[in-house]
Coordinates of C-alpha atoms in Angstrom, one line a residue:
Chain A
X1 CA 28.6 -0.2 11.3
X2 CA 31.7 2.0 11.8
X3 CA 31.6 5.6 12.9
X4 CA 33.0 6.7 9.5
X5 CA 30.2 5.0 7.6
X6 CA 27.6 6.5 10.0
X7 CA 29.0 10.0 9.5
X8 CA 28.9 9.5 5.7
X9 CA 25.3 8.4 5.9
X10 CA 24.4 11.4 8.2
X11 CA 25.9 13.8 5.6
X12 CA 24.0 12.0 2.8
X13 CA 20.9 12.3 4.8
X14 CA 21.4 16.0 5.4
X15 CA 22.1 16.5 1.7
X16 CA 18.8 14.8 0.7
X17 CA 17.0 16.8 3.4
X18 CA 18.4 20.1 2.1
X19 CA 17.2 19.3 -1.4
X20 CA 13.8 18.3 -0.1
X21 CA 13.6 21.5 1.9
X22 CA 14.3 23.6 -1.2
X23 CA 11.4 21.9 -3.0
X24 CA 9.1 21.9 0.0
X25 CA 9.6 25.5 0.9
X26 CA 7.8 26.8 -2.2
X27 CA 5.2 24.1 -1.9
X28 CA 4.3 24.9 1.7
X29 CA 4.2 28.6 1.1
X30 CA 2.0 28.2 -2.0
X31 CA -0.2 25.8 -0.2
X32 CA -0.3 27.8 3.1
X33 CA -0.7 31.3 1.6
X34 CA -2.8 30.6 -1.6
X35 CA -4.5 27.4 -0.4
X36 CA -3.5 25.9 -3.7
X37 CA -2.3 22.3 -4.2
X38 CA 0.3 22.4 -6.9
X39 CA 1.2 18.9 -8.0
X40 CA 3.2 20.4 -10.8
X41 CA 5.8 21.7 -8.3
X42 CA 8.0 18.6 -9.0
X43 CA 8.0 19.7 -12.6
X44 CA 9.9 22.9 -11.6
X45 CA 12.5 20.7 -9.9
X46 CA 12.9 18.6 -13.1
X47 CA 13.0 21.6 -15.4
X48 CA 15.7 23.3 -13.2
X49 CA 17.9 20.2 -13.6
X50 CA 17.3 20.0 -17.4
X51 CA 17.9 23.7 -18.0
X52 CA 21.0 23.8 -15.8
X53 CA 22.5 20.7 -17.5
X54 CA 21.7 22.0 -21.0
X55 CA 23.0 25.5 -20.4
X56 CA 26.0 24.1 -18.5
X57 CA 27.0 21.9 -21.4
X58 CA 26.4 24.7 -23.9
X59 CA 28.5 27.2 -22.0
X60 CA 31.0 24.7 -20.8
X61 CA 30.5 25.6 -17.2
X62 CA 28.3 23.9 -14.6
X63 CA 28.2 27.1 -12.5
X64 CA 27.1 29.3 -15.3
X65 CA 24.3 26.8 -16.1
X66 CA 23.3 26.8 -12.4
X67 CA 23.2 30.6 -12.3
X68 CA 21.1 30.9 -15.5
X69 CA 18.8 28.1 -14.4
X70 CA 17.4 30.4 -11.7
X71 CA 15.9 33.2 -13.9
X72 CA 14.7 30.5 -16.4
X73 CA 13.0 28.6 -13.6
X74 CA 11.4 31.8 -12.4
X75 CA 10.1 32.6 -15.9
X76 CA 8.7 29.1 -16.4
X77 CA 7.0 29.3 -13.0
X78 CA 5.4 32.6 -13.8
X79 CA 4.4 31.5 -17.2
X80 CA 2.7 28.4 -15.8
X81 CA 1.1 30.6 -13.2
X82 CA -0.2 33.0 -15.8
X83 CA -1.5 30.3 -18.3
X84 CA -3.0 27.7 -15.9
X85 CA -2.7 28.2 -12.2
X86 CA -4.3 31.6 -11.7
X87 CA -7.5 30.2 -13.1
X88 CA -7.6 27.6 -10.3
X89 CA -7.1 29.7 -7.2
X90 CA -10.9 30.0 -6.7
X91 CA -11.6 26.4 -7.4
X92 CA -11.7 23.5 -4.9
X93 CA -8.7 21.3 -4.2
X94 CA -9.9 18.5 -6.4
X95 CA -10.0 20.7 -9.5
X96 CA -6.5 22.0 -8.7
X97 CA -5.2 18.4 -8.3
X98 CA -6.6 17.3 -11.6
X99 CA -5.4 20.4 -13.6
X100 CA -1.9 20.4 -12.1
X101 CA -1.6 16.7 -12.8
X102 CA -2.5 17.6 -16.4
X103 CA 0.4 20.1 -16.3
X104 CA 2.8 17.3 -15.1
X105 CA 1.8 15.0 -18.0
X106 CA 2.2 17.8 -20.5
X107 CA 5.6 19.1 -19.3
X108 CA 7.1 15.6 -18.8
X109 CA 6.2 14.6 -22.3
X110 CA 7.5 17.9 -23.6
X111 CA 10.7 17.2 -21.9
X112 CA 10.8 13.7 -23.4
X113 CA 10.1 15.2 -26.9
X114 CA 12.9 17.8 -26.5
X115 CA 15.6 15.9 -24.5
X116 CA 14.6 12.3 -25.0
X117 CA 13.7 9.6 -22.5
X118 CA 17.2 8.5 -21.4
X119 CA 19.0 10.3 -18.6
X120 CA 20.8 13.4 -19.5
X121 CA 24.6 13.9 -19.2
X122 CA 25.4 16.6 -16.7
X123 CA 28.6 18.6 -16.7
X124 CA 30.5 18.0 -13.4
X125 CA 30.9 21.1 -11.3
X126 CA 34.4 22.5 -12.0
X127 CA 36.5 23.0 -8.9
X128 CA 34.5 20.5 -6.9
X129 CA 35.7 17.3 -8.6
X130 CA 37.4 15.6 -5.7
X131 CA 36.6 15.0 -2.1
X132 CA 37.5 16.7 1.2
X133 CA 39.1 14.7 4.1
X134 CA 36.6 15.5 6.9
X135 CA 38.2 13.0 9.2
X136 CA 41.4 11.0 9.1
X137 CA 40.7 8.3 6.6
X138 CA 37.4 9.7 5.5
X139 CA 36.9 11.7 2.4
X140 CA 33.5 13.0 1.3
X141 CA 32.7 14.5 -2.1
X142 CA 33.2 18.2 -1.9
X143 CA 30.2 19.0 -4.2
X144 CA 27.9 17.2 -1.8
X145 CA 29.2 19.3 1.0
X146 CA 28.6 22.4 -1.2
X147 CA 25.0 21.3 -1.7
X148 CA 24.5 21.2 2.1
X149 CA 26.2 24.6 2.5
X150 CA 24.2 26.2 -0.3
X151 CA 21.0 24.8 1.0
X152 CA 21.7 26.1 4.5
X153 CA 22.5 29.5 3.1
X154 CA 19.3 29.6 1.1
X155 CA 17.4 28.5 4.2
X156 CA 18.9 31.3 6.2
X157 CA 18.1 33.8 3.5
X158 CA 14.6 32.6 3.2
X159 CA 14.2 32.8 7.0
X160 CA 15.5 36.4 6.9
X161 CA 13.1 37.2 4.0
X162 CA 10.1 35.7 5.7
X163 CA 10.8 36.7 9.3
X164 CA 12.5 40.1 8.9
X165 CA 11.1 41.9 5.9
X166 CA 7.8 43.5 5.2
X167 CA 7.1 41.2 2.3
X168 CA 7.8 38.3 4.5
X169 CA 5.4 39.6 7.1
X170 CA 2.7 39.8 4.5
X171 CA 3.4 36.2 3.4
X172 CA 3.1 35.1 7.1
X173 CA -0.1 37.1 7.5
X174 CA -1.3 35.5 4.2
X175 CA -0.6 32.0 5.6
X176 CA -2.7 32.8 8.6
X177 CA -5.6 34.6 7.0
X178 CA -5.4 35.5 3.3
X179 CA -8.8 37.2 3.0
X180 CA -8.0 39.5 5.9
X181 CA -4.7 40.5 4.4
X182 CA -6.5 41.3 1.2
X183 CA -9.2 43.3 3.1
X184 CA -6.5 45.4 4.7
X185 CA -5.5 46.7 1.3
X186 CA -2.7 44.5 0.3
X187 CA -2.6 43.4 -3.4
X188 CA -2.9 39.7 -2.7
X189 CA -2.4 38.8 -6.3
X190 CA 1.0 40.5 -6.4
X191 CA 1.8 38.6 -3.1
X192 CA 0.7 35.3 -4.7
X193 CA 2.9 36.0 -7.7
X194 CA 5.9 36.8 -5.5
X195 CA 5.4 33.6 -3.4
X196 CA 4.9 31.5 -6.5
X197 CA 7.9 32.9 -8.3
X198 CA 10.2 32.3 -5.3
X199 CA 8.8 28.8 -4.9
X200 CA 9.4 27.9 -8.5
X201 CA 12.9 29.3 -8.4
X202 CA 13.9 27.4 -5.2
X203 CA 12.6 24.1 -6.7
X204 CA 14.5 24.9 -9.9
X205 CA 17.6 25.6 -7.8
X206 CA 17.2 22.2 -6.0
X207 CA 16.9 20.4 -9.4
X208 CA 20.0 22.2 -10.8
X209 CA 22.0 21.2 -7.7
X210 CA 20.7 17.6 -7.8
X211 CA 21.7 17.2 -11.4
X212 CA 25.4 16.1 -10.9
X213 CA 24.4 13.8 -8.0
X214 CA 21.2 12.1 -9.2
X215 CA 20.0 11.1 -12.7
X216 CA 18.4 13.8 -14.7
X217 CA 15.5 12.0 -16.3
X218 CA 11.8 12.9 -17.2
X219 CA 10.3 11.3 -14.1
X220 CA 12.7 12.8 -11.6
X221 CA 10.2 15.2 -10.2
X222 CA 7.6 12.7 -9.1
X223 CA 9.4 11.0 -6.3
X224 CA 10.6 14.3 -5.0
X225 CA 7.1 15.8 -5.1
X226 CA 5.7 13.0 -3.0
X227 CA 8.5 13.3 -0.4
X228 CA 8.0 17.1 -0.4
X229 CA 4.4 16.6 0.3
X230 CA 5.3 14.3 3.2
X231 CA 7.7 17.0 4.4
X232 CA 5.1 19.9 4.4
X233 CA 2.5 17.7 6.0
X234 CA 4.9 16.6 8.8
X235 CA 6.2 20.1 9.3
X236 CA 2.8 21.8 9.3
X237 CA 1.4 23.4 6.1
X238 CA 2.6 27.0 5.6
X239 CA 5.4 26.8 8.1
X240 CA 8.9 27.4 6.7
X241 CA 10.5 26.3 10.0
X242 CA 8.4 23.2 10.0
X243 CA 9.4 22.4 6.4
X244 CA 13.1 22.8 7.3
X245 CA 12.9 20.5 10.4
X246 CA 10.7 18.0 8.6
X247 CA 12.9 17.9 5.5
X248 CA 16.1 17.2 7.5
X249 CA 14.1 14.6 9.5
X250 CA 12.8 12.9 6.3
X251 CA 16.2 13.0 4.6
X252 CA 18.0 11.5 7.7
X253 CA 15.3 8.8 8.3
X254 CA 15.2 7.7 4.7
X255 CA 19.0 7.6 4.3
X256 CA 19.9 6.0 7.6
X257 CA 17.0 3.6 7.3
X258 CA 18.2 2.3 4.0
X259 CA 21.8 2.1 5.2
X260 CA 21.2 0.5 8.6
X261 CA 17.9 -1.5 8.6
X262 CA 19.1 -4.5 6.6
X263 CA 22.1 -4.8 9.0
X264 CA 19.9 -4.5 12.0
X265 CA 17.4 -7.1 10.8
X266 CA 20.3 -9.5 10.2
X267 CA 20.5 -9.8 14.0
X268 CA 17.1 -11.5 14.1
X269 CA 16.7 -13.2 10.7
X270 CA 18.8 -14.8 8.0
X271 CA 20.8 -12.6 5.5
X272 CA 18.7 -12.8 2.4
X273 CA 15.3 -12.2 4.0
X274 CA 16.9 -9.5 6.2
X275 CA 18.0 -7.7 3.0
X276 CA 14.6 -7.9 1.4
X277 CA 12.6 -7.0 4.5
X278 CA 15.1 -4.4 5.4
X279 CA 14.8 -2.7 2.0
X280 CA 11.0 -2.7 2.1
X281 CA 10.9 -1.5 5.7
X282 CA 13.4 1.3 4.9
X283 CA 11.3 2.5 2.0
X284 CA 8.3 2.5 4.3
X285 CA 10.0 4.2 7.2
X286 CA 9.2 7.8 6.0
X287 CA 5.5 6.9 5.6
X288 CA 5.3 5.1 8.9
X289 CA 6.8 8.2 10.6
X290 CA 4.4 10.5 8.8
X291 CA 1.3 8.3 9.7
X292 CA 2.5 8.3 13.3
X293 CA 3.0 12.1 13.4
X294 CA -0.3 12.8 11.8
X295 CA -2.0 10.3 14.2
X296 CA -0.5 12.0 17.2
X297 CA -0.6 15.6 16.0
X298 CA -3.0 15.9 13.0
X299 CA -1.8 19.4 12.0
X300 CA 1.9 18.5 11.8
X301 CA 4.9 19.4 14.0
X302 CA 4.7 23.2 13.6
X303 CA 1.0 24.0 12.9
X304 CA 0.4 27.5 11.5
X305 CA -2.3 29.1 13.6
X306 CA -5.2 30.2 11.5
X307 CA -7.7 32.8 12.5
Chain B
X1 CA -33.5 10.5 -7.9
X2 CA -35.4 13.3 -9.6
X3 CA -35.7 13.4 -13.4
X4 CA -34.9 10.5 -15.6
X5 CA -32.7 12.6 -17.8
X6 CA -29.8 12.4 -15.4
X7 CA -29.8 8.7 -15.7
X8 CA -29.7 8.8 -19.5
X9 CA -25.9 9.1 -19.8
X10 CA -24.9 6.2 -17.5
X11 CA -27.6 3.9 -18.9
X12 CA -26.5 4.8 -22.4
X13 CA -22.9 4.0 -21.5
X14 CA -23.7 0.7 -19.9
X15 CA -25.9 -0.2 -22.9
X16 CA -23.1 0.7 -25.2
X17 CA -20.7 -1.6 -23.2
X18 CA -23.4 -4.4 -23.5
X19 CA -23.8 -3.9 -27.2
X20 CA -20.1 -3.5 -28.0
X21 CA -19.3 -7.2 -28.6
X22 CA -22.1 -7.3 -31.2
X23 CA -21.0 -4.2 -33.0
X24 CA -17.6 -5.6 -34.0
X25 CA -15.7 -4.8 -30.8
X26 CA -15.2 -8.5 -30.1
X27 CA -11.5 -8.7 -30.7
X28 CA -9.2 -9.7 -27.9
X29 CA -7.8 -6.1 -27.9
X30 CA -11.3 -4.5 -27.5
X31 CA -12.3 -6.9 -24.8
X32 CA -9.0 -6.3 -22.9
X33 CA -9.5 -2.5 -23.1
X34 CA -13.1 -2.6 -22.0
X35 CA -12.3 -5.0 -19.2
X36 CA -9.7 -2.6 -17.9
X37 CA -12.1 0.3 -18.1
X38 CA -14.9 -1.6 -16.3
X39 CA -12.7 -2.9 -13.6
X40 CA -11.1 0.5 -12.9
X41 CA -14.6 1.9 -13.1
X42 CA -15.7 -0.3 -10.3
X43 CA -12.8 0.8 -8.1
X44 CA -13.4 4.4 -9.1
X45 CA -17.1 4.0 -8.1
X46 CA -16.1 2.9 -4.7
X47 CA -13.7 5.8 -4.4
X48 CA -16.5 8.1 -5.6
X49 CA -18.6 6.9 -2.6
X50 CA -15.7 8.3 -0.4
X51 CA -14.9 11.5 -2.4
X52 CA -18.4 12.5 -3.5
X53 CA -20.5 10.9 -0.8
X54 CA -18.4 11.4 2.3
X55 CA -16.0 14.1 1.3
X56 CA -13.1 11.9 2.0
X57 CA -10.4 12.3 -0.6
X58 CA -8.3 9.1 -0.4
X59 CA -5.0 8.7 -2.2
X60 CA -4.6 5.1 -1.1
X61 CA -7.3 3.3 -3.0
X62 CA -4.8 1.4 -5.1
X63 CA -3.7 -0.5 -1.9
X64 CA -7.2 -2.1 -1.7
X65 CA -7.1 -2.9 -5.4
X66 CA -3.6 -4.4 -5.0
X67 CA -4.6 -6.4 -1.9
X68 CA -7.5 -7.9 -3.9
X69 CA -5.1 -8.8 -6.7
X70 CA -2.5 -10.2 -4.4
X71 CA -5.2 -12.3 -2.7
X72 CA -5.8 -14.0 -6.0
X73 CA -2.0 -14.5 -6.5
X74 CA -1.5 -15.9 -3.0
X75 CA -4.4 -18.3 -3.2
X76 CA -3.2 -19.4 -6.7
X77 CA 0.2 -20.0 -5.2
X78 CA -1.5 -22.2 -2.6
X79 CA -3.5 -24.0 -5.3
X80 CA -6.9 -22.5 -4.5
X81 CA -8.6 -21.2 -7.6
X82 CA -12.3 -21.6 -6.7
X83 CA -14.2 -18.3 -7.3
X84 CA -16.4 -18.9 -4.3
X85 CA -13.3 -18.7 -2.1
X86 CA -11.1 -16.3 -4.1
X87 CA -13.4 -13.4 -4.6
X88 CA -14.9 -13.2 -1.1
X89 CA -11.4 -13.6 0.3
X90 CA -10.1 -10.7 -1.8
X91 CA -13.0 -8.4 -0.8
X92 CA -12.7 -9.4 2.8
X93 CA -8.9 -8.9 3.0
X94 CA -9.2 -5.5 1.3
X95 CA -12.1 -4.5 3.5
X96 CA -10.2 -5.5 6.6
X97 CA -7.2 -3.5 5.6
X98 CA -9.5 -0.5 5.0
X99 CA -11.1 -1.0 8.4
X100 CA -7.8 -1.0 10.2
X101 CA -6.1 1.8 8.3
X102 CA -9.4 3.8 8.1
X103 CA -9.7 3.7 11.9
X104 CA -6.4 5.5 12.0
X105 CA -6.7 7.8 9.0
X106 CA -10.2 9.1 9.9
X107 CA -8.7 10.9 12.9
X108 CA -7.4 13.4 10.3
X109 CA -9.3 15.4 7.6
X110 CA -8.7 17.4 4.5
X111 CA -5.2 17.3 3.1
X112 CA -3.9 15.3 6.0
X113 CA -6.4 12.6 5.2
X114 CA -5.0 12.5 1.7
X115 CA -1.5 12.2 2.9
X116 CA -2.2 9.5 5.6
X117 CA -4.1 7.3 3.1
X118 CA -1.1 7.8 0.7
X119 CA 1.2 6.7 3.6
X120 CA -0.8 3.5 4.1
X121 CA -0.9 2.9 0.4
X122 CA 2.9 3.2 0.2
X123 CA 3.3 0.8 3.1
X124 CA 1.2 -1.8 1.2
X125 CA 3.2 -1.1 -1.9
X126 CA 6.5 -1.7 -0.3
X127 CA 5.2 -4.8 1.5
X128 CA 4.0 -6.2 -1.8
X129 CA 7.4 -5.6 -3.4
X130 CA 9.0 -7.6 -0.6
X131 CA 6.8 -10.7 -1.0
X132 CA 9.5 -12.9 -2.4
X133 CA 7.2 -15.9 -2.6
X134 CA 5.0 -14.0 -5.0
X135 CA 7.8 -12.6 -7.2
X136 CA 8.8 -9.5 -5.2
X137 CA 9.3 -6.6 -7.6
X138 CA 8.9 -8.8 -10.7
X139 CA 5.3 -9.8 -9.9
X140 CA 3.5 -13.1 -10.2
X141 CA 2.0 -14.7 -13.3
X142 CA -1.2 -16.6 -12.7
X143 CA -1.4 -20.2 -14.0
X144 CA -4.9 -19.5 -15.1
X145 CA -8.0 -17.5 -14.3
X146 CA -10.1 -18.2 -11.2
X147 CA -12.5 -21.2 -11.7
X148 CA -16.3 -21.1 -11.4
X149 CA -17.8 -24.4 -10.3
X150 CA -14.8 -26.2 -11.6
X151 CA -15.0 -24.6 -15.1
X152 CA -12.7 -21.9 -16.5
X153 CA -15.7 -19.7 -17.2
X154 CA -13.7 -16.5 -16.8
X155 CA -11.4 -17.5 -19.7
X156 CA -14.3 -17.1 -22.1
X157 CA -13.8 -13.5 -23.3
X158 CA -17.5 -12.8 -23.8
X159 CA -18.6 -14.4 -20.6
X160 CA -15.9 -12.4 -18.7
X161 CA -17.1 -9.2 -20.4
X162 CA -20.7 -9.6 -19.3
X163 CA -19.7 -10.7 -15.8
X164 CA -17.7 -7.5 -15.5
X165 CA -20.6 -5.4 -16.9
X166 CA -23.0 -7.0 -14.5
X167 CA -20.7 -6.4 -11.5
X168 CA -20.1 -2.8 -12.6
X169 CA -23.8 -2.1 -13.0
X170 CA -24.5 -3.9 -9.7
X171 CA -21.8 -1.8 -7.9
X172 CA -23.3 1.4 -9.2
X173 CA -26.9 0.4 -8.2
X174 CA -25.7 -0.8 -4.8
X175 CA -23.7 2.4 -4.0
X176 CA -26.5 4.6 -5.4
X177 CA -28.9 2.9 -3.0
X178 CA -26.4 3.3 -0.2
X179 CA -26.0 7.0 -0.8
X180 CA -29.7 7.6 -1.0
X181 CA -30.3 5.6 2.2
X182 CA -30.4 7.0 5.8
X183 CA -26.8 5.9 6.1
X184 CA -25.9 7.9 3.0
X185 CA -27.7 11.0 4.2
X186 CA -25.7 11.0 7.5
X187 CA -22.6 10.6 5.4
X188 CA -23.5 13.5 3.2
X189 CA -24.6 15.7 6.1
X190 CA -21.2 15.1 7.8
X191 CA -19.5 16.1 4.6
X192 CA -21.5 19.3 4.3
X193 CA -21.0 20.2 8.0
X194 CA -19.6 17.8 10.5
X195 CA -20.3 20.1 13.4
X196 CA -24.0 20.3 12.6
X197 CA -24.2 16.6 12.0
X198 CA -22.7 16.1 15.5
X199 CA -25.1 18.7 17.0
X200 CA -28.1 16.7 15.8
X201 CA -26.6 13.6 17.4
X202 CA -24.7 11.8 14.7
X203 CA -21.0 11.0 15.2
X204 CA -19.5 11.0 11.7
X205 CA -16.7 8.6 12.6
X206 CA -18.5 5.2 12.5
X207 CA -20.4 6.2 9.3
X208 CA -17.2 7.2 7.6
X209 CA -15.4 4.1 8.7
X210 CA -18.2 1.9 7.3
X211 CA -18.1 3.8 4.0
X212 CA -14.3 3.5 3.9
X213 CA -14.5 -0.3 4.6
X214 CA -17.2 -0.8 2.0
X215 CA -15.2 1.1 -0.6
X216 CA -12.1 -1.0 0.3
X217 CA -14.0 -4.3 -0.1
X218 CA -15.4 -3.2 -3.5
X219 CA -11.9 -2.1 -4.6
X220 CA -10.6 -5.5 -3.4
X221 CA -13.1 -7.3 -5.6
X222 CA -12.1 -5.1 -8.5
X223 CA -8.5 -5.9 -7.8
X224 CA -9.2 -9.7 -7.9
X225 CA -10.9 -9.1 -11.3
X226 CA -8.0 -7.1 -12.5
X227 CA -5.6 -9.9 -11.6
X228 CA -7.9 -12.2 -13.6
X229 CA -8.0 -9.9 -16.5
X230 CA -4.3 -9.5 -16.8
X231 CA -3.4 -12.9 -15.4
X232 CA -0.5 -11.1 -13.7
X233 CA 0.0 -9.3 -10.4
X234 CA 2.8 -6.9 -9.6
X235 CA 3.5 -4.2 -7.1
X236 CA 2.7 -1.7 -9.8
X237 CA -1.0 -2.4 -9.1
X238 CA -0.5 -0.7 -5.7
X239 CA 1.7 2.2 -6.8
X240 CA 0.5 5.7 -5.7
X241 CA 0.2 6.7 -9.3
X242 CA -2.6 4.2 -9.7
X243 CA -4.4 5.7 -6.6
X244 CA -3.9 9.1 -8.4
X245 CA -5.3 7.7 -11.6
X246 CA -8.5 6.4 -9.8
X247 CA -8.9 9.8 -8.2
X248 CA -8.5 11.6 -11.5
X249 CA -11.2 9.3 -13.0
X250 CA -13.6 10.3 -10.2
X251 CA -12.8 14.1 -10.6
X252 CA -12.9 14.0 -14.4
X253 CA -16.2 12.1 -14.3
X254 CA -17.7 14.5 -11.8
X255 CA -17.7 14.3 -8.1
X256 CA -21.3 15.2 -7.6
X257 CA -22.7 12.1 -9.4
X258 CA -21.7 8.6 -8.5
X259 CA -21.8 7.3 -12.1
X260 CA -19.3 10.1 -13.0
X261 CA -16.7 7.5 -11.9
X262 CA -17.8 5.1 -14.7
X263 CA -17.6 7.9 -17.3
X264 CA -14.3 9.1 -16.0
X265 CA -12.8 5.6 -16.0
X266 CA -14.0 4.9 -19.6
X267 CA -12.9 8.3 -20.8
X268 CA -9.4 8.0 -19.3
X269 CA -8.8 4.4 -20.4
X270 CA -10.1 4.9 -23.9
X271 CA -8.5 8.3 -24.4
X272 CA -5.1 7.1 -23.3
X273 CA -5.3 4.1 -25.6
X274 CA -6.5 6.2 -28.6
X275 CA -4.0 9.0 -28.1
X276 CA -1.1 6.7 -27.5
X277 CA -1.8 5.0 -30.8
X278 CA -2.2 8.3 -32.6
X279 CA 0.7 10.3 -31.2
X280 CA 4.2 9.6 -30.2
X281 CA 4.1 12.0 -27.3
X282 CA 0.5 11.6 -26.6
X283 CA 0.5 13.1 -23.1
X284 CA 1.2 16.4 -24.8
X285 CA -2.4 16.2 -25.9
X286 CA -3.8 14.3 -22.9
X287 CA -2.4 16.8 -20.3
X288 CA -4.0 19.9 -21.9
X289 CA -7.3 18.0 -22.3
X290 CA -7.3 17.3 -18.5
X291 CA -6.6 21.0 -17.8
X292 CA -9.3 22.2 -20.2
X293 CA -11.8 19.7 -18.7
X294 CA -11.1 21.3 -15.3
X295 CA -11.5 24.8 -16.6
X296 CA -14.6 24.3 -18.7
X297 CA -16.4 21.2 -17.3
X298 CA -17.1 22.5 -13.8
X299 CA -19.1 19.4 -12.8
X300 CA -17.1 16.9 -14.7
X301 CA -18.3 14.7 -17.6
X302 CA -21.5 13.9 -15.6
X303 CA -22.3 17.6 -15.5
X304 CA -22.8 17.6 -19.3
X305 CA -26.2 16.1 -19.0
X306 CA -27.0 16.5 -15.3
X307 CA -26.8 20.0 -13.9
X308 CA -26.0 19.9 -10.2
X309 CA -29.0 19.1 -8.2
X310 CA -28.0 21.2 -5.2
X311 CA -24.8 23.0 -4.6
X312 CA -22.7 20.0 -5.7
X313 CA -19.4 21.6 -6.4
X314 CA -19.2 24.3 -3.8
X315 CA -17.4 27.5 -4.5
X316 CA -14.0 28.0 -2.9
X317 CA -15.1 29.3 0.5
X318 CA -18.0 26.8 0.9
X319 CA -18.6 23.7 2.8
X320 CA -15.7 21.2 2.4
X321 CA -13.1 24.0 2.4
X322 CA -14.6 25.5 5.5
X323 CA -14.5 22.1 7.1
X324 CA -10.8 21.7 6.6
X325 CA -10.2 25.2 7.9
X326 CA -12.2 24.3 11.0
X327 CA -10.2 21.2 11.4
X328 CA -7.0 23.2 11.2
X329 CA -8.2 25.8 13.7
X330 CA -9.2 23.0 16.1
X331 CA -5.8 21.4 16.0

C-alpha cells in the first residue's frame, strides 16, 4: 500500500469519525445527563439529511439547505421530546428502548411515505465540486475536507460550551449527579431540553453533511446509531472528550481495516479467501475493539466520575 | 406461584394455539405464521430468563439463534439430517458460544453489558456472512427438513405445529421451574442487589453464567427449528435487528412474567402480519402502538391480567438502576 493511499484512507477515516462524533455527542450527553437511552437519535441524523437535501433542491443551494436544516432539526427534536420522550425520563431503560424504537419505526415509515424508499438525489455543494491537491499527485475531494474542518470547529465550539460556560458547567454537573443539581435549585427540565435540542441539532447537522457523500435513504440512521453507541460506550458515557477520541478511533479503525485487512491477509492465504475473510474481519474490527476495551476498562476510556 | 388467575392468560394462549388448526387456521400461511411466532417465542422466553430473571439485558441473543440455524445448515451440507444429532448439536454449539462470550460479557453490567453482547452478536453475524461454503451473504437453502428416525416427520405441517407447541410449553415450564428454584432465587437476588447477594455468600457470576448458557442453548434449539421452518438459513438470522426484535418481544410482553415473552412474540408477529396486509406504510401504525404500550401498559401485556406480585417494574431510582450506578461508581 502506497503512502498516498494510506493518507487518503486516514482522511476518510477522520471524516467518518467526525460524523460519528457529531451524532455521538448528543447521544452521550442525553444518556449521561438524563440517563435516557434514545434509540431514535439516528432518526435525527436521517431527518437532517432529508431536510437539507429537500430544501437544498428547492432553494437551489446546498448551503442554504444545510443552514435551514439546523433549526428544522432542532424543532423536530424538541417536538419529539415534547410528545414522547419527556414521558419516559422517569421510566426504566427497557421502557425507553421499546418506546424510542417505536419512534424509529414511525418516523422511518413516515419518511418512506413522504420521500419514497429509493435514495434521494442530493444537490452537490456549490464551490466544493473538485478536489484539492494535498500532496504532489494526490488530490482529495474538497467537500470531504470541509466536513472534517466543520466537524473540528463544532467539536471546538462544543468543548468551549461545555467546559467554559455556566450552562456547560451545569451539563457536566448533571452528568455527574443530576438529582443533586436539581436539589441545588437548577431547573433540570430546562437543562434537559437544552441538552436534547443541541443533541438533535448536531445529529441533524451530521446528516446534512453526510448527504452528498453517502446515500440519503430511509435506513441510513440505523447503522450510524449502532456505531454511535459503540463510540459513547468506548469513550465513557457522558464524556464529550471521550466521545471525540472514540469517534475518531472508530472511524479510523473501520476505514483502515476495510482498506488494509484484505491485503494483509493475502500474505498468509490465497486471494479469494483473503478478500472474504478480510471483509468480514474488517466489519468486526470495531466490535472486537469495543469488546476488548470494555473487558479491560468496563466504564470506557474516559469514565465520568459519579457521586 | 400464587393465584391461578395469573396463569389464565398463558394457558389460554397455548390452548388457542393448540386449537387453531381445528378452527380453520390450517392453511400453509397460518401454519407458517404460527410456527414463526412459537419459535421466536421460545427464543424470547430464554431471553426473558436473562432480562426478567437475572436482570441481564442482552442485545446478542440472535447470535445463539443464528448459530443453531447454521448448525442445521452445516450438518445438512455434510449430509447429516438426523434430528437426534442435529438438534442437540445446535443447542450445544449455541450454549458453548454463550458460555465463552458470557464469561467475558458478564464482567460488565448495565448498558455496557448490552453493548458487549451486541459486539459478540455482530462478530457472529459477520462470521456467518463470510462462510462461503454455506452461501456467505446469500444464505443456504436446506434440501429438506431434519429427519426423525428416518422419516420426514417435520415436513408434516400439523405434526410440526404440535411439536413446536410442545417445545414452547416445555420451555416455559422448564424455565418457570428454574426461576422458582433455589438457583433462580439466587439469580433474582443478585438482580435486586448484587452486593447483598454477595454479602450472604453468593457470587452472582457463576449463576449468571449458567443462566446465560442455558438461554443460549434454548435459543440455539429455537434457531434449529427456525431453519427447519423456513428451510433456509442466512446471516439475517443473526442481524442485530433480530436481537432487538426478541428484546422488544420480552419488553412488550412484560419483563416481570416469564410467559410475557410468549405473549410479546405472538403479538408482534401477528400484528406485523396483520398491519402489513392492511396498510401500505404499516409501521406508521405499529410504531405508535409500541409507544402507547410503553406509556399505558406499565407491566407489559402480561400485566393486563397479572398485577405485579412484588415490585416487578421498579421505579426509576430503584434496584436495577441503582445497581448500574454502583457499577459505574466502582469503575
